[in-house]
Amino acid sequence: MSHVPQRQEKDCLNCGTIVQGKYCQNCGQENVVTHETFWNMARHFLYDITHFDSKFFDSMKYLLLKPGFLPMEYIKGKRASYLNPVKKYVFTSAIFFIIFFGLLKAGNSITISLNQPLTDEEKVYYLKKAAAKLKEDPANAKWKLALQMLQDAPRVVTAEEMKRQVGDFKFLDIGGPDYKNRQEYDSIQKTLPSGERDGWIARGIQYQNLKLLEEYGNDPRSGNEKIIESFVHKLPYMLFVSLPLFAFILKLLYTRRKNFYYADHGIFSIYHYIFSFILLVFVFGFGELGDLTHLGVFDILSVLLFLSGGVYLYLSMKKFYGQGYGKTFVKFLLLNIAGLLLLSVLFILFLLFSVFQI
């Protein structure tokens, strides 16, 4: 609803059509004067904000307390009373990622294990490798020092120290021999029969790994931190890409329900993601409170809240699709398995993408 005065002229300023009422019947633009007072502008702004808030909080009440209700109302055509799900997705995801990146310091939530002491299995691996390398070249200084480090019982050797000492580090490990640089890799590849050479994907990974080793070989921690930072900031895109794929899984699970179109599954998925964003804010929030206060009750609440997301999804599927408890539970399990596989594949793809952007 506009608070700006109507124009006396009836020609639409947007498309030129003669307007029959308040709005142009051709393009939908309201026929109002082009210059408005500051008071009208402020009043219009406040109206839009309060109108958004009322719809947002009304929708929030139903979203949290009545699983599956809002997507059902949407496909029934009852849409004017609730905030549009796409707008709500944009708003809640923006709030979630502001908190995730800012208050919770998302980059710190993914730990790097390079500063951890070597495990017994890792020590055995390096001892065997040191023996083999020194057998080939008894004068190899770096492996001599590595062997001394491993045999020094009181000393605690970390993975970072060992990898830096012997250069036994790969940002992208797809197996195969170690290469010093790209020239060595290319020369070895040329000596192999055509059928045994790396394909374009493996070759690209090897090239990128050697590039990263050249730049961060002496400081693998710094390289890993850059990769993690790049990946974490791609999480919004990863989740956005996963949304239509999640809806496609639902389409396959309910393929016999011809009354549900793909768009309907998409609406259900959007509302599920909105709820997940809200839930995760509280999950992370209680986790942070647990770290700050060292009270186990917050950690317990965080776990219980996270598990409640599964219960919510099950109840949403039961309400929205209207099937029995048994059928819904089977499809709930299949959806979670397929969703986990989907996120795993997307995780790997976006991680590789992050590595290639460094």
mmCIF file of C-alpha atoms in Angstrom:
data_model
loop_
_atom_site.group_PDB
_atom_site.id
_atom_site.type_symbol
_atom_site.label_atom_id
_atom_site.label_comp_id
_atom_site.label_asym_id
_atom_site.label_seq_id
_atom_site.Cartn_x
_atom_site.Cartn_y
_atom_site.Cartn_z
ATOM 1 C CA MET A 1 0.000 0.000 0.000
ATOM 2 C CA SER A 2 1.469 3.343 -1.071
ATOM 3 C CA HIS A 3 1.321 6.560 0.955
ATOM 4 C CA VAL A 4 2.387 8.699 -2.015
ATOM 5 C CA PRO A 5 -0.268 10.869 -3.757
ATOM 6 C CA GLN A 6 -1.731 9.603 -7.041
ATOM 7 C CA ARG A 7 -0.904 11.395 -10.309
ATOM 8 C CA GLN A 8 -3.657 13.309 -12.064
ATOM 9 C CA GLU A 9 -2.325 12.124 -15.424
ATOM 10 C CA LYS A 10 -3.336 8.610 -16.499
ATOM 11 C CA ASP A 11 -0.363 7.654 -18.672
ATOM 12 C CA CYS A 12 1.925 5.105 -16.982
ATOM 13 C CA LEU A 13 5.389 6.587 -16.482
ATOM 14 C CA ASN A 14 6.940 3.141 -16.914
ATOM 15 C CA CYS A 15 5.345 1.826 -20.112
ATOM 16 C CA GLY A 16 3.038 4.609 -21.370
ATOM 17 C CA THR A 17 -0.210 2.629 -21.083
ATOM 18 C CA ILE A 18 -3.354 4.599 -20.106
ATOM 19 C CA VAL A 19 -4.007 3.542 -16.504
ATOM 20 C CA GLN A 20 -7.521 2.457 -15.573
ATOM 21 C CA GLY A 21 -7.080 2.521 -11.783
ATOM 22 C CA LYS A 22 -4.313 2.977 -9.216
ATOM 23 C CA TYR A 23 -2.038 0.463 -10.905
ATOM 24 C CA CYS A 24 -1.068 0.025 -14.524
ATOM 25 C CA GLN A 25 -2.874 -2.981 -15.959
ATOM 26 C CA ASN A 26 0.053 -3.614 -18.318
ATOM 27 C CA CYS A 27 3.165 -3.495 -16.094
ATOM 28 C CA GLY A 28 1.737 -3.194 -12.566
ATOM 29 C CA GLN A 29 3.463 0.073 -11.613
ATOM 30 C CA GLU A 30 1.494 2.332 -9.262
ATOM 31 C CA ASN A 31 0.558 5.665 -10.814
ATOM 32 C CA VAL A 32 1.993 8.020 -8.169
ATOM 33 C CA VAL A 33 3.825 11.327 -8.325
ATOM 34 C CA THR A 34 7.542 11.002 -8.897
ATOM 35 C CA HIS A 35 8.588 13.380 -6.105
ATOM 36 C CA GLU A 36 7.508 12.562 -2.563
ATOM 37 C CA THR A 37 8.021 14.437 0.682
ATOM 38 C CA PHE A 38 10.470 13.241 3.278
ATOM 39 C CA TRP A 39 7.536 12.478 5.611
ATOM 40 C CA ASN A 40 5.839 10.294 2.989
ATOM 41 C CA MET A 41 9.087 8.474 2.313
ATOM 42 C CA ALA A 42 9.711 7.857 6.035
ATOM 43 C CA ARG A 43 6.126 6.696 6.579
ATOM 44 C CA HIS A 44 6.345 4.327 3.615
ATOM 45 C CA PHE A 45 9.638 2.935 4.921
ATOM 46 C CA LEU A 46 8.229 2.339 8.423
ATOM 47 C CA TYR A 47 5.147 0.675 6.962
ATOM 48 C CA ASP A 48 7.255 -1.723 4.891
ATOM 49 C CA ILE A 49 9.438 -2.606 7.890
ATOM 50 C CA THR A 50 6.541 -3.245 10.276
ATOM 51 C CA HIS A 51 4.620 -5.134 7.572
ATOM 52 C CA PHE A 52 7.667 -7.331 6.958
ATOM 53 C CA ASP A 53 8.139 -7.895 10.700
ATOM 54 C CA SER A 54 4.533 -8.883 11.326
ATOM 55 C CA LYS A 55 4.557 -11.399 8.493
ATOM 56 C CA PHE A 56 7.992 -12.671 9.477
ATOM 57 C CA PHE A 57 7.084 -13.325 13.113
ATOM 58 C CA ASP A 58 3.675 -14.758 12.220
ATOM 59 C CA SER A 59 5.406 -17.167 9.846
ATOM 60 C CA MET A 60 8.063 -17.943 12.473
ATOM 61 C CA LYS A 61 5.420 -19.030 14.969
ATOM 62 C CA TYR A 62 3.979 -21.571 12.553
ATOM 63 C CA LEU A 63 7.401 -22.637 11.291
ATOM 64 C CA LEU A 64 8.684 -23.547 14.762
ATOM 65 C CA LEU A 65 5.528 -24.948 16.329
ATOM 66 C CA LYS A 66 3.730 -26.623 13.428
ATOM 67 C CA PRO A 67 6.156 -28.695 11.280
ATOM 68 C CA GLY A 68 5.046 -28.963 7.673
ATOM 69 C CA PHE A 69 2.226 -26.420 8.061
ATOM 70 C CA LEU A 70 3.700 -23.502 6.107
ATOM 71 C CA PRO A 71 4.710 -25.450 2.964
ATOM 72 C CA MET A 72 1.241 -27.047 2.992
ATOM 73 C CA GLU A 73 -0.412 -23.632 3.217
ATOM 74 C CA TYR A 74 1.767 -22.373 0.372
ATOM 75 C CA ILE A 75 0.839 -25.117 -2.101
ATOM 76 C CA LYS A 76 -2.817 -24.642 -1.147
ATOM 77 C CA GLY A 77 -2.469 -21.052 -2.354
ATOM 78 C CA LYS A 78 -2.733 -19.381 1.067
ATOM 79 C CA ARG A 79 0.223 -17.046 0.637
ATOM 80 C CA ALA A 80 -0.780 -13.467 1.434
ATOM 81 C CA SER A 81 -0.780 -13.999 5.212
ATOM 82 C CA TYR A 82 2.786 -15.307 5.394
ATOM 83 C CA LEU A 83 6.158 -13.991 4.336
ATOM 84 C CA ASN A 84 7.292 -15.354 0.970
ATOM 85 C CA PRO A 85 9.533 -18.416 1.631
ATOM 86 C CA VAL A 86 12.257 -17.229 -0.751
ATOM 87 C CA LYS A 87 12.483 -13.850 1.034
ATOM 88 C CA LYS A 88 12.502 -15.647 4.356
ATOM 89 C CA TYR A 89 15.276 -17.980 3.151
ATOM 90 C CA VAL A 90 17.408 -15.016 2.067
ATOM 91 C CA PHE A 91 16.817 -13.221 5.370
ATOM 92 C CA THR A 92 17.439 -16.187 7.698
ATOM 93 C CA SER A 93 20.455 -17.457 5.743
ATOM 94 C CA ALA A 94 21.978 -13.962 5.834
ATOM 95 C CA ILE A 95 21.498 -13.759 9.621
ATOM 96 C CA PHE A 96 22.863 -17.282 10.076
ATOM 97 C CA PHE A 97 26.037 -16.672 8.093
ATOM 98 C CA ILE A 98 26.634 -13.277 9.720
ATOM 99 C CA ILE A 99 26.636 -15.080 13.076
ATOM 100 C CA PHE A 100 28.568 -18.049 11.685
ATOM 101 C CA PHE A 101 31.340 -15.949 10.150
ATOM 102 C CA GLY A 102 31.375 -13.225 12.787
ATOM 103 C CA LEU A 103 30.460 -14.148 16.323
ATOM 104 C CA LEU A 104 31.320 -17.832 16.054
ATOM 105 C CA LYS A 105 34.526 -17.336 14.008
ATOM 106 C CA ALA A 106 33.714 -20.075 11.520
ATOM 107 C CA GLY A 107 37.299 -20.420 10.365
ATOM 108 C CA ASN A 108 38.287 -21.575 13.848
ATOM 109 C CA SER A 109 35.603 -24.263 13.906
ATOM 110 C CA ILE A 110 37.602 -26.427 11.490
ATOM 111 C CA THR A 111 40.725 -27.561 13.262
ATOM 112 C CA ILE A 112 44.049 -28.403 11.680
ATOM 113 C CA SER A 113 45.664 -31.529 13.061
ATOM 114 C CA LEU A 114 49.226 -30.721 12.013
ATOM 115 C CA ASN A 115 50.164 -29.545 15.488
ATOM 116 C CA GLN A 116 49.104 -32.862 17.049
ATOM 117 C CA PRO A 117 51.810 -35.324 18.163
ATOM 118 C CA LEU A 118 52.484 -38.211 15.821
ATOM 119 C CA THR A 119 50.449 -41.314 16.567
ATOM 120 C CA ASP A 120 52.164 -44.667 17.063
ATOM 121 C CA GLU A 121 51.082 -45.723 13.573
ATOM 122 C CA GLU A 122 52.516 -42.540 12.063
ATOM 123 C CA LYS A 123 55.798 -43.048 13.919
ATOM 124 C CA VAL A 124 56.094 -46.600 12.583
ATOM 125 C CA TYR A 125 55.349 -45.296 9.066
ATOM 126 C CA TYR A 126 58.100 -42.665 9.253
ATOM 127 C CA LEU A 127 60.606 -45.055 10.837
ATOM 128 C CA LYS A 128 60.106 -47.540 8.007
ATOM 129 C CA LYS A 129 60.311 -44.781 5.408
ATOM 130 C CA ALA A 130 63.483 -43.370 7.007
ATOM 131 C CA ALA A 131 65.090 -46.816 6.937
ATOM 132 C CA ALA A 132 64.193 -47.249 3.270
ATOM 133 C CA LYS A 133 65.426 -43.774 2.278
ATOM 134 C CA LEU A 134 68.723 -44.167 4.157
ATOM 135 C CA LYS A 135 69.250 -47.572 2.607
ATOM 136 C CA GLU A 136 68.999 -45.949 -0.824
ATOM 137 C CA ASP A 137 71.119 -42.960 0.197
ATOM 138 C CA PRO A 138 73.019 -43.289 3.521
ATOM 139 C CA ALA A 139 74.179 -39.659 3.252
ATOM 140 C CA ASN A 140 70.628 -38.244 3.100
ATOM 141 C CA ALA A 141 70.866 -35.505 5.757
ATOM 142 C CA LYS A 142 67.165 -34.728 6.115
ATOM 143 C CA TRP A 143 66.198 -38.352 6.739
ATOM 144 C CA LYS A 144 69.100 -38.798 9.162
ATOM 145 C CA LEU A 145 67.792 -35.876 11.213
ATOM 146 C CA ALA A 146 64.228 -37.205 10.921
ATOM 147 C CA LEU A 147 65.381 -40.574 12.263
ATOM 148 C CA GLN A 148 67.096 -38.883 15.195
ATOM 149 C CA MET A 149 63.907 -36.945 15.969
ATOM 150 C CA LEU A 150 61.844 -40.151 15.952
ATOM 151 C CA GLN A 151 64.313 -42.093 18.087
ATOM 152 C CA ASP A 152 64.615 -39.341 20.699
ATOM 153 C CA ALA A 153 62.187 -40.832 23.231
ATOM 154 C CA PRO A 154 61.593 -37.753 25.442
ATOM 155 C CA ARG A 155 60.908 -35.539 22.455
ATOM 156 C CA VAL A 156 57.324 -35.009 21.256
ATOM 157 C CA VAL A 157 57.331 -34.783 17.465
ATOM 158 C CA THR A 158 54.327 -33.205 15.764
ATOM 159 C CA ALA A 159 53.041 -34.012 12.313
ATOM 160 C CA GLU A 160 53.927 -30.494 11.187
ATOM 161 C CA GLU A 161 57.566 -30.847 12.306
ATOM 162 C CA MET A 162 57.983 -34.183 10.563
ATOM 163 C CA LYS A 163 56.318 -33.157 7.327
ATOM 164 C CA ARG A 164 58.360 -29.974 7.207
ATOM 165 C CA GLN A 165 61.570 -31.880 7.895
ATOM 166 C CA VAL A 166 61.173 -34.563 5.222
ATOM 167 C CA GLY A 167 58.899 -32.680 2.792
ATOM 168 C CA ASP A 168 56.399 -35.526 3.071
ATOM 169 C CA PHE A 169 53.324 -33.371 2.637
ATOM 170 C CA LYS A 170 50.576 -33.198 0.028
ATOM 171 C CA PHE A 171 47.739 -30.712 -0.025
ATOM 172 C CA LEU A 172 45.935 -33.028 -2.445
ATOM 173 C CA ASP A 173 46.885 -36.661 -1.954
ATOM 174 C CA ILE A 174 45.593 -38.960 -4.697
ATOM 175 C CA GLY A 175 48.266 -41.595 -4.197
ATOM 176 C CA GLY A 176 51.220 -42.348 -6.406
ATOM 177 C CA PRO A 177 54.858 -41.298 -6.051
ATOM 178 C CA ASP A 178 56.115 -38.002 -4.665
ATOM 179 C CA TYR A 179 57.334 -35.362 -7.114
ATOM 180 C CA LYS A 180 59.684 -32.481 -6.416
ATOM 181 C CA ASN A 181 58.230 -30.128 -9.025
ATOM 182 C CA ARG A 182 56.138 -29.953 -12.172
ATOM 183 C CA GLN A 183 59.092 -30.520 -14.482
ATOM 184 C CA GLU A 184 59.909 -33.811 -12.775
ATOM 185 C CA TYR A 185 56.271 -34.878 -12.938
ATOM 186 C CA ASP A 186 56.014 -34.078 -16.665
ATOM 187 C CA SER A 187 59.262 -35.850 -17.505
ATOM 188 C CA ILE A 188 58.191 -39.015 -15.637
ATOM 189 C CA GLN A 189 54.767 -38.947 -17.270
ATOM 190 C CA LYS A 190 56.371 -38.793 -20.726
ATOM 191 C CA THR A 191 58.324 -41.998 -20.041
ATOM 192 C CA LEU A 192 55.138 -43.941 -19.231
ATOM 193 C CA PRO A 193 53.023 -45.744 -21.844
ATOM 194 C CA SER A 194 50.047 -43.656 -22.906
ATOM 195 C CA GLY A 195 47.611 -45.946 -21.091
ATOM 196 C CA GLU A 196 49.421 -45.525 -17.759
ATOM 197 C CA ARG A 197 49.663 -41.741 -17.783
ATOM 198 C CA ASP A 198 47.461 -39.603 -15.563
ATOM 199 C CA GLY A 199 44.231 -38.320 -17.053
ATOM 200 C CA TRP A 200 43.430 -34.623 -17.204
ATOM 201 C CA ILE A 201 41.773 -34.629 -13.764
ATOM 202 C CA ALA A 202 44.668 -36.397 -11.989
ATOM 203 C CA ARG A 203 47.159 -34.238 -13.889
ATOM 204 C CA GLY A 204 45.369 -31.048 -12.844
ATOM 205 C CA ILE A 205 45.358 -32.165 -9.213
ATOM 206 C CA GLN A 206 49.056 -33.007 -9.333
ATOM 207 C CA TYR A 207 49.875 -29.637 -10.909
ATOM 208 C CA GLN A 208 47.914 -27.774 -8.222
ATOM 209 C CA ASN A 209 49.485 -29.837 -5.438
ATOM 210 C CA LEU A 210 52.988 -29.088 -6.736
ATOM 211 C CA LYS A 211 52.113 -25.418 -7.053
ATOM 212 C CA LEU A 212 50.946 -25.305 -3.437
ATOM 213 C CA LEU A 213 54.003 -27.236 -2.264
ATOM 214 C CA GLU A 214 56.248 -24.735 -4.006
ATOM 215 C CA GLU A 215 54.468 -21.850 -2.305
ATOM 216 C CA TYR A 216 53.640 -23.340 1.107
ATOM 217 C CA GLY A 217 55.896 -26.398 1.396
ATOM 218 C CA ASN A 218 57.879 -24.824 4.222
ATOM 219 C CA ASP A 219 54.729 -23.651 5.978
ATOM 220 C CA PRO A 220 51.950 -26.204 5.343
ATOM 221 C CA ARG A 221 49.860 -24.784 8.191
ATOM 222 C CA SER A 222 49.542 -21.434 6.416
ATOM 223 C CA GLY A 223 48.520 -23.167 3.178
ATOM 224 C CA ASN A 224 45.919 -25.257 4.978
ATOM 225 C CA GLU A 225 44.483 -22.201 6.702
ATOM 226 C CA LYS A 226 44.060 -20.419 3.379
ATOM 227 C CA ILE A 227 42.293 -23.463 1.910
ATOM 228 C CA ILE A 228 39.972 -23.716 4.923
ATOM 229 C CA GLU A 229 39.194 -19.998 4.853
ATOM 230 C CA SER A 230 38.366 -20.181 1.146
ATOM 231 C CA PHE A 231 36.186 -23.260 1.669
ATOM 232 C CA VAL A 232 34.291 -21.889 4.673
ATOM 233 C CA HIS A 233 33.295 -18.781 2.711
ATOM 234 C CA LYS A 234 31.853 -21.004 -0.009
ATOM 235 C CA LEU A 235 29.478 -22.747 2.392
ATOM 236 C CA PRO A 236 26.524 -20.434 1.532
ATOM 237 C CA TYR A 237 26.929 -21.348 -2.144
ATOM 238 C CA MET A 238 27.249 -25.039 -1.324
ATOM 239 C CA LEU A 239 24.013 -25.003 0.664
ATOM 240 C CA PHE A 240 22.247 -23.026 -2.049
ATOM 241 C CA VAL A 241 23.337 -25.579 -4.674
ATOM 242 C CA SER A 242 22.250 -28.438 -2.409
ATOM 243 C CA LEU A 243 18.709 -27.079 -2.029
ATOM 244 C CA PRO A 244 17.303 -28.028 -5.478
ATOM 245 C CA LEU A 245 19.152 -31.351 -5.257
ATOM 246 C CA PHE A 246 17.526 -32.017 -1.877
ATOM 247 C CA ALA A 247 14.154 -31.283 -3.482
ATOM 248 C CA PHE A 248 15.008 -33.710 -6.297
ATOM 249 C CA ILE A 249 15.651 -36.475 -3.735
ATOM 250 C CA LEU A 250 12.195 -35.792 -2.289
ATOM 251 C CA LYS A 251 10.754 -35.949 -5.800
ATOM 252 C CA LEU A 252 12.279 -39.418 -6.248
ATOM 253 C CA LEU A 253 11.056 -40.599 -2.839
ATOM 254 C CA TYR A 254 7.504 -39.465 -3.568
ATOM 255 C CA THR A 255 7.509 -40.180 -7.291
ATOM 256 C CA ARG A 256 4.151 -41.965 -7.071
ATOM 257 C CA ARG A 257 2.494 -38.929 -5.524
ATOM 258 C CA LYS A 258 1.504 -37.273 -8.789
ATOM 259 C CA ASN A 259 -0.262 -34.417 -6.997
ATOM 260 C CA PHE A 260 3.119 -33.098 -5.831
ATOM 261 C CA TYR A 261 5.159 -31.202 -8.405
ATOM 262 C CA TYR A 262 8.893 -30.620 -8.215
ATOM 263 C CA ALA A 263 8.220 -27.008 -7.167
ATOM 264 C CA ASP A 264 6.190 -28.296 -4.203
ATOM 265 C CA HIS A 265 9.154 -30.353 -3.031
ATOM 266 C CA GLY A 266 11.255 -27.224 -3.524
ATOM 267 C CA ILE A 267 8.979 -25.200 -1.228
ATOM 268 C CA PHE A 268 9.159 -27.938 1.414
ATOM 269 C CA SER A 269 12.960 -27.918 1.112
ATOM 270 C CA ILE A 270 13.178 -24.127 1.460
ATOM 271 C CA TYR A 271 11.156 -24.170 4.683
ATOM 272 C CA HIS A 272 13.268 -27.056 5.993
ATOM 273 C CA TYR A 273 16.456 -25.093 5.291
ATOM 274 C CA ILE A 274 14.996 -21.997 6.973
ATOM 275 C CA PHE A 275 14.225 -24.016 10.086
ATOM 276 C CA SER A 276 17.711 -25.579 9.972
ATOM 277 C CA PHE A 277 19.363 -22.142 9.874
ATOM 278 C CA ILE A 278 17.408 -21.028 12.935
ATOM 279 C CA LEU A 279 18.105 -24.275 14.772
ATOM 280 C CA LEU A 280 21.835 -24.157 14.060
ATOM 281 C CA VAL A 281 22.087 -20.615 15.423
ATOM 282 C CA PHE A 282 20.881 -21.935 18.784
ATOM 283 C CA VAL A 283 23.008 -25.093 18.527
ATOM 284 C CA PHE A 284 26.175 -23.039 17.934
ATOM 285 C CA GLY A 285 25.079 -20.490 20.519
ATOM 286 C CA PHE A 286 24.724 -23.108 23.277
ATOM 287 C CA GLY A 287 28.035 -24.619 22.170
ATOM 288 C CA GLU A 288 29.721 -21.253 22.591
ATOM 289 C CA LEU A 289 28.107 -20.757 26.003
ATOM 290 C CA GLY A 290 29.416 -24.179 27.005
ATOM 291 C CA ASP A 291 32.943 -23.184 25.985
ATOM 292 C CA LEU A 292 32.716 -19.853 27.827
ATOM 293 C CA THR A 293 31.131 -21.103 31.056
ATOM 294 C CA HIS A 294 32.519 -24.671 31.064
ATOM 295 C CA LEU A 295 29.054 -25.857 32.080
ATOM 296 C CA GLY A 296 28.144 -29.211 30.602
ATOM 297 C CA VAL A 297 24.430 -28.362 30.550
ATOM 298 C CA PHE A 298 24.929 -26.100 27.521
ATOM 299 C CA ASP A 299 26.705 -28.855 25.622
ATOM 300 C CA ILE A 300 23.846 -31.229 26.428
ATOM 301 C CA LEU A 301 21.298 -28.658 25.233
ATOM 302 C CA SER A 302 23.311 -28.160 22.050
ATOM 303 C CA VAL A 303 23.243 -31.900 21.288
ATOM 304 C CA LEU A 304 19.546 -32.235 22.134
ATOM 305 C CA LEU A 305 18.659 -29.278 19.917
ATOM 306 C CA PHE A 306 20.660 -30.727 17.043
ATOM 307 C CA LEU A 307 18.885 -34.086 17.382
ATOM 308 C CA SER A 308 15.518 -32.326 17.503
ATOM 309 C CA GLY A 309 16.117 -31.261 13.913
ATOM 310 C CA GLY A 310 15.662 -34.879 12.839
ATOM 311 C CA VAL A 311 12.389 -35.165 14.758
ATOM 312 C CA TYR A 312 11.199 -31.922 13.167
ATOM 313 C CA LEU A 313 11.997 -33.152 9.649
ATOM 314 C CA TYR A 314 10.145 -36.426 10.270
ATOM 315 C CA LEU A 315 7.048 -34.604 11.551
ATOM 316 C CA SER A 316 7.213 -32.149 8.636
ATOM 317 C CA MET A 317 7.281 -35.004 6.108
ATOM 318 C CA LYS A 318 4.391 -36.726 7.894
ATOM 319 C CA LYS A 319 2.271 -33.563 7.853
ATOM 320 C CA PHE A 320 3.140 -32.339 4.361
ATOM 321 C CA TYR A 321 2.963 -35.608 2.422
ATOM 322 C CA GLY A 322 0.220 -37.187 4.523
ATOM 323 C CA GLN A 323 1.555 -40.740 4.602
ATOM 324 C CA GLY A 324 1.577 -43.181 7.533
ATOM 325 C CA TYR A 325 4.168 -43.224 10.279
ATOM 326 C CA GLY A 326 5.926 -46.332 8.935
ATOM 327 C CA LYS A 327 6.215 -45.153 5.316
ATOM 328 C CA THR A 328 7.291 -41.716 6.455
ATOM 329 C CA PHE A 329 9.977 -43.185 8.719
ATOM 330 C CA VAL A 330 11.433 -45.311 5.893
ATOM 331 C CA LYS A 331 11.501 -42.309 3.550
ATOM 332 C CA PHE A 332 12.925 -40.176 6.354
ATOM 333 C CA LEU A 333 15.854 -42.621 6.688
ATOM 334 C CA LEU A 334 16.380 -42.769 2.912
ATOM 335 C CA LEU A 335 16.258 -38.973 2.697
ATOM 336 C CA ASN A 336 18.910 -38.632 5.402
ATOM 337 C CA ILE A 337 21.192 -41.213 3.782
ATOM 338 C CA ALA A 338 20.821 -39.635 0.332
ATOM 339 C CA GLY A 339 21.210 -36.144 1.796
ATOM 340 C CA LEU A 340 24.397 -37.142 3.607
ATOM 341 C CA LEU A 341 25.839 -38.592 0.389
ATOM 342 C CA LEU A 342 24.822 -35.450 -1.495
ATOM 343 C CA LEU A 343 26.500 -33.150 1.039
ATOM 344 C CA SER A 344 29.623 -35.351 1.028
ATOM 345 C CA VAL A 345 29.939 -35.067 -2.758
ATOM 346 C CA LEU A 346 29.320 -31.305 -2.674
ATOM 347 C CA PHE A 347 31.798 -30.967 0.199
ATOM 348 C CA ILE A 348 34.530 -32.652 -1.841
ATOM 349 C CA LEU A 349 33.733 -30.648 -4.982
ATOM 350 C CA PHE A 350 33.699 -27.297 -3.183
ATOM 351 C CA LEU A 351 36.839 -28.221 -1.253
ATOM 352 C CA LEU A 352 38.622 -29.009 -4.517
ATOM 353 C CA PHE A 353 37.310 -25.758 -5.957
ATOM 354 C CA SER A 354 38.702 -23.916 -2.925
ATOM 355 C CA VAL A 355 42.091 -25.596 -3.330
ATOM 356 C CA PHE A 356 42.267 -24.615 -6.996
ATOM 357 C CA GLN A 357 41.486 -21.003 -6.119
ATOM 358 C CA ILE A 358 44.480 -20.618 -3.792
#
